[in-house]
Amino acid sequence: MFGKPEPSDRFPTPAQVLLYAVVAAGLRGLLPGLAAAPDGVRPASLGMGTILAFGAVLFLVAPRLTPPPGWTLGFRPSPRLAWFAVPLLVPSLLLVSEVDNLAKPFLPALPTNGDAALPELLGPLALLEWALLLCVINPVGEEVLFRGLFQPTLVRTWGSRGGVLASAALYAGTGVLVFGPASLGFALALGLVLAIVRESAGSILPGIVLHGLFGVVSLFALSESWGIPGFDDTSAAHT
């Protein structure tokens, strides 16, 4: 009755990008919200929410992507220089963290229960959950959806620089819907770094690896292993 959707190299449009991003953010926050415990949200809930939300959006859009879908989403070979840049960009997470430090005084703080949940947060099962979330689920899911599906439309509409900025803003804006206003500075800076890598490489593969390495660094930061002021040593306000 409605017919089969036809693939198009103009899909998705900017309006569709915004709609899909809001839907993905809403679904992503639904499961963690329903499964939240008095001591907070477990990373497993965040991971499952991300998988279900992003998977649902990609399932809806896949029939309309120009074939082959994987190529359209950015699973393409990238220049060797892009791979060389990946390990050199890992320290940029410190800059992202400092942008977060600078933005925090102007943003509403997240509610906290102090250190009561810290032992559970750093337990073996919780660490495994964090590892999967930070190093696998978020890197793959966010790069495919935001830098693979959404960013090419934004670049096509506003050019390379405008599209990269719009991609970072969209990533940060939808992050606020899930993680609250306090995440805005961090998400905006992180989204900008990853959007630049995507646009420079012409592929999402280096971005997935870089995002995963950011996750590894962040995983060690949970137990304050680096001891970097303003990064994982929260006794200092700035790095």
Tab-separated table of N, CA, C and O in Angstrom, residues 119-177:
chain	number	residue	atom	x	y	z
A	119	PRO	N	32.500	1.894	45.590
A	119	PRO	CA	32.927	0.489	45.582
A	119	PRO	C	32.198	-0.340	44.536
A	119	PRO	O	32.798	-1.164	43.849
A	120	GLU	N	30.872	-0.108	44.380
A	120	GLU	CA	30.128	-0.850	43.371
A	120	GLU	C	30.574	-0.450	41.976
A	120	GLU	O	30.683	-1.267	41.073
A	121	LEU	N	30.827	0.855	41.803
A	121	LEU	CA	31.260	1.359	40.511
A	121	LEU	C	32.548	0.689	40.052
A	121	LEU	O	32.737	0.410	38.879
A	122	LEU	N	33.441	0.400	41.004
A	122	LEU	CA	34.742	-0.158	40.657
A	122	LEU	C	34.821	-1.660	40.906
A	122	LEU	O	35.907	-2.219	40.908
A	123	GLY	N	33.695	-2.325	41.141
A	123	GLY	CA	33.697	-3.769	41.298
A	123	GLY	C	34.006	-4.452	39.975
A	123	GLY	O	33.907	-3.844	38.906
A	124	PRO	N	34.369	-5.743	40.002
A	124	PRO	CA	34.741	-6.452	38.766
A	124	PRO	C	33.653	-6.435	37.699
A	124	PRO	O	33.936	-6.190	36.528
A	125	LEU	N	32.401	-6.709	38.099
A	125	LEU	CA	31.322	-6.726	37.114
A	125	LEU	C	31.079	-5.337	36.539
A	125	LEU	O	30.903	-5.171	35.326
A	126	ALA	N	31.083	-4.322	37.415
A	126	ALA	CA	30.867	-2.957	36.952
A	126	ALA	C	31.989	-2.503	36.020
A	126	ALA	O	31.741	-1.821	35.021
A	127	LEU	N	33.225	-2.896	36.327
A	127	LEU	CA	34.346	-2.526	35.451
A	127	LEU	C	34.208	-3.177	34.069
A	127	LEU	O	34.520	-2.561	33.046
A	128	LEU	N	33.725	-4.424	34.053
A	128	LEU	CA	33.483	-5.083	32.768
A	128	LEU	C	32.399	-4.344	31.985
A	128	LEU	O	32.516	-4.147	30.767
A	129	GLU	N	31.344	-3.941	32.695
A	129	GLU	CA	30.279	-3.190	32.049
A	129	GLU	C	30.800	-1.875	31.488
A	129	GLU	O	30.478	-1.489	30.355
A	130	TRP	N	31.613	-1.158	32.297
A	130	TRP	CA	32.190	0.104	31.831
A	130	TRP	C	33.102	-0.117	30.624
A	130	TRP	O	33.117	0.681	29.690
A	131	ALA	N	33.879	-1.207	30.658
A	131	ALA	CA	34.791	-1.485	29.546
A	131	ALA	C	34.018	-1.698	28.244
A	131	ALA	O	34.388	-1.159	27.189
A	132	LEU	N	32.951	-2.482	28.312
A	132	LEU	CA	32.147	-2.722	27.111
A	132	LEU	C	31.478	-1.439	26.631
A	132	LEU	O	31.428	-1.167	25.433
A	133	LEU	N	30.988	-0.640	27.580
A	133	LEU	CA	30.296	0.593	27.206
A	133	LEU	C	31.251	1.609	26.593
A	133	LEU	O	30.989	2.155	25.512
A	134	LEU	N	32.386	1.877	27.285
A	134	LEU	CA	33.293	2.941	26.867
A	134	LEU	C	34.178	2.552	25.686
A	134	LEU	O	34.560	3.420	24.893
A	135	CYS	N	34.529	1.281	25.593
A	135	CYS	CA	35.520	0.861	24.600
A	135	CYS	C	34.920	0.182	23.374
A	135	CYS	O	35.616	0.046	22.354
A	136	VAL	N	33.667	-0.262	23.449
A	136	VAL	CA	33.066	-0.987	22.324
A	136	VAL	C	31.732	-0.363	21.908
A	136	VAL	O	31.579	0.077	20.767
A	137	ILE	N	30.763	-0.339	22.823
A	137	ILE	CA	29.397	0.045	22.448
A	137	ILE	C	29.319	1.498	22.005
A	137	ILE	O	28.811	1.812	20.918
A	138	ASN	N	29.804	2.409	22.854
A	138	ASN	CA	29.761	3.828	22.483
A	138	ASN	C	30.597	4.141	21.238
A	138	ASN	O	30.124	4.852	20.341
A	139	PRO	N	31.841	3.658	21.137
A	139	PRO	CA	32.626	3.968	19.943
A	139	PRO	C	31.960	3.509	18.646
A	139	PRO	O	31.892	4.271	17.678
A	140	VAL	N	31.477	2.276	18.623
A	140	VAL	CA	30.869	1.771	17.392
A	140	VAL	C	29.524	2.452	17.144
A	140	VAL	O	29.260	2.972	16.051
A	141	GLY	N	28.658	2.455	18.153
A	141	GLY	CA	27.318	2.996	17.962
A	141	GLY	C	27.310	4.474	17.625
A	141	GLY	O	26.639	4.910	16.676
A	142	GLU	N	28.060	5.283	18.374
A	142	GLU	CA	28.035	6.728	18.159
A	142	GLU	C	28.717	7.121	16.854
A	142	GLU	O	28.269	8.054	16.175
A	143	GLU	N	29.787	6.425	16.487
A	143	GLU	CA	30.453	6.772	15.228
A	143	GLU	C	29.580	6.404	14.029
A	143	GLU	O	29.500	7.158	13.057
A	144	VAL	N	28.937	5.243	14.081
A	144	VAL	CA	28.076	4.841	12.966
A	144	VAL	C	26.905	5.810	12.821
A	144	VAL	O	26.588	6.267	11.711
A	145	LEU	N	26.261	6.144	13.925
A	145	LEU	CA	25.057	6.972	13.846
A	145	LEU	C	25.392	8.442	13.588
A	145	LEU	O	24.889	9.035	12.621
A	146	PHE	N	26.231	9.033	14.425
A	146	PHE	CA	26.461	10.471	14.328
A	146	PHE	C	27.440	10.839	13.211
A	146	PHE	O	27.174	11.765	12.446
A	147	ARG	N	28.563	10.161	13.149
A	147	ARG	CA	29.548	10.506	12.125
A	147	ARG	C	29.337	9.742	10.825
A	147	ARG	O	29.760	10.198	9.756
A	148	GLY	N	28.660	8.591	10.884
A	148	GLY	CA	28.417	7.819	9.671
A	148	GLY	C	27.134	8.204	8.956
A	148	GLY	O	27.140	8.463	7.750
A	149	LEU	N	26.029	8.263	9.700
A	149	LEU	CA	24.736	8.554	9.093
A	149	LEU	C	24.437	10.045	9.031
A	149	LEU	O	24.025	10.572	7.990
A	150	PHE	N	24.636	10.754	10.142
A	150	PHE	CA	24.202	12.151	10.233
A	150	PHE	C	25.179	13.139	9.611
A	150	PHE	O	24.781	14.072	8.915
A	151	GLN	N	26.481	12.967	9.870
A	151	GLN	CA	27.439	14.009	9.480
A	151	GLN	C	27.509	14.255	7.975
A	151	GLN	O	27.595	15.421	7.563
A	152	PRO	N	27.476	13.231	7.112
A	152	PRO	CA	27.529	13.529	5.675
A	152	PRO	C	26.412	14.456	5.204
A	152	PRO	O	26.636	15.320	4.339
A	153	THR	N	25.215	14.309	5.772
A	153	THR	CA	24.118	15.210	5.413
A	153	THR	C	24.426	16.629	5.841
A	153	THR	O	24.185	17.592	5.095
A	154	LEU	N	24.956	16.800	7.047
A	154	LEU	CA	25.269	18.131	7.554
A	154	LEU	C	26.384	18.781	6.738
A	154	LEU	O	26.345	19.984	6.465
A	155	VAL	N	27.371	17.990	6.334
A	155	VAL	CA	28.460	18.518	5.499
A	155	VAL	C	27.940	18.873	4.111
A	155	VAL	O	28.322	19.900	3.529
A	156	ARG	N	27.058	18.042	3.574
A	156	ARG	CA	26.473	18.323	2.262
A	156	ARG	C	25.648	19.616	2.285
A	156	ARG	O	25.587	20.355	1.306
A	157	THR	N	25.033	19.895	3.417
A	157	THR	CA	24.158	21.061	3.534
A	157	THR	C	24.933	22.336	3.826
A	157	THR	O	24.656	23.395	3.245
A	158	TRP	N	25.906	22.263	4.752
A	158	TRP	CA	26.592	23.478	5.214
A	158	TRP	C	28.083	23.507	4.892
A	158	TRP	O	28.798	24.374	5.386
A	159	GLY	N	28.560	22.594	4.100
A	159	GLY	CA	29.972	22.570	3.770
A	159	GLY	C	30.781	21.858	4.845
A	159	GLY	O	30.264	21.479	5.899
A	160	SER	N	32.072	21.707	4.577
A	160	SER	CA	32.919	20.912	5.459
A	160	SER	C	32.990	21.493	6.870
A	160	SER	O	32.723	20.805	7.858
A	161	ARG	N	33.348	22.777	6.986
A	161	ARG	CA	33.493	23.370	8.315
A	161	ARG	C	32.154	23.492	9.034
A	161	ARG	O	32.032	23.146	10.218
A	162	GLY	N	31.142	23.985	8.330
A	162	GLY	CA	29.833	24.118	8.943
A	162	GLY	C	29.242	22.779	9.329
A	162	GLY	O	28.612	22.643	10.379
A	163	GLY	N	29.446	21.763	8.479
A	163	GLY	CA	28.928	20.441	8.773
A	163	GLY	C	29.598	19.802	9.975
A	163	GLY	O	28.947	19.136	10.784
A	164	VAL	N	30.912	20.014	10.104
A	164	VAL	CA	31.631	19.486	11.263
A	164	VAL	C	31.133	20.140	12.549
A	164	VAL	O	30.902	19.465	13.556
A	165	LEU	N	30.957	21.461	12.522
A	165	LEU	CA	30.447	22.166	13.701
A	165	LEU	C	29.021	21.719	14.024
A	165	LEU	O	28.673	21.528	15.196
A	166	ALA	N	28.192	21.563	12.996
A	166	ALA	CA	26.823	21.117	13.223
A	166	ALA	C	26.795	19.699	13.771
A	166	ALA	O	25.966	19.362	14.626
A	167	SER	N	27.698	18.858	13.293
A	167	SER	CA	27.781	17.486	13.796
A	167	SER	C	28.129	17.465	15.273
A	167	SER	O	27.521	16.722	16.061
A	168	ALA	N	29.104	18.282	15.663
A	168	ALA	CA	29.495	18.347	17.071
A	168	ALA	C	28.348	18.887	17.924
A	168	ALA	O	28.092	18.392	19.027
A	169	ALA	N	27.634	19.905	17.411
A	169	ALA	CA	26.522	20.483	18.160
A	169	ALA	C	25.380	19.485	18.307
A	169	ALA	O	24.759	19.395	19.381
A	170	LEU	N	25.098	18.730	17.251
A	170	LEU	CA	24.034	17.721	17.320
A	170	LEU	C	24.395	16.631	18.321
A	170	LEU	O	23.552	16.199	19.124
A	171	TYR	N	25.642	16.196	18.292
A	171	TYR	CA	26.111	15.171	19.226
A	171	TYR	C	25.989	15.649	20.667
A	171	TYR	O	25.513	14.921	21.543
A	172	ALA	N	26.389	16.889	20.905
A	172	ALA	CA	26.315	17.435	22.259
A	172	ALA	C	24.870	17.656	22.688
A	172	ALA	O	24.498	17.384	23.831
A	173	GLY	N	24.052	18.166	21.762
A	173	GLY	CA	22.667	18.449	22.103
A	173	GLY	C	21.884	17.204	22.468
A	173	GLY	O	21.118	17.196	23.445
A	174	THR	N	22.067	16.129	21.715
A	174	THR	CA	21.367	14.889	22.041
A	174	THR	C	21.954	14.252	23.304
A	174	THR	O	21.237	13.581	24.044
A	175	GLY	N	23.255	14.485	23.554
A	175	GLY	CA	23.844	13.984	24.794
A	175	GLY	C	23.226	14.636	26.011
A	175	GLY	O	23.042	13.992	27.047
A	176	VAL	N	22.879	15.914	25.894
A	176	VAL	CA	22.233	16.617	26.999
A	176	VAL	C	20.886	15.976	27.330
A	176	VAL	O	20.496	15.872	28.500
A	177	LEU	N	20.159	15.508	26.296
A	177	LEU	CA	18.863	14.868	26.532
A	177	LEU	C	19.005	13.586	27.337
A	177	LEU	O	18.080	13.189	28.050
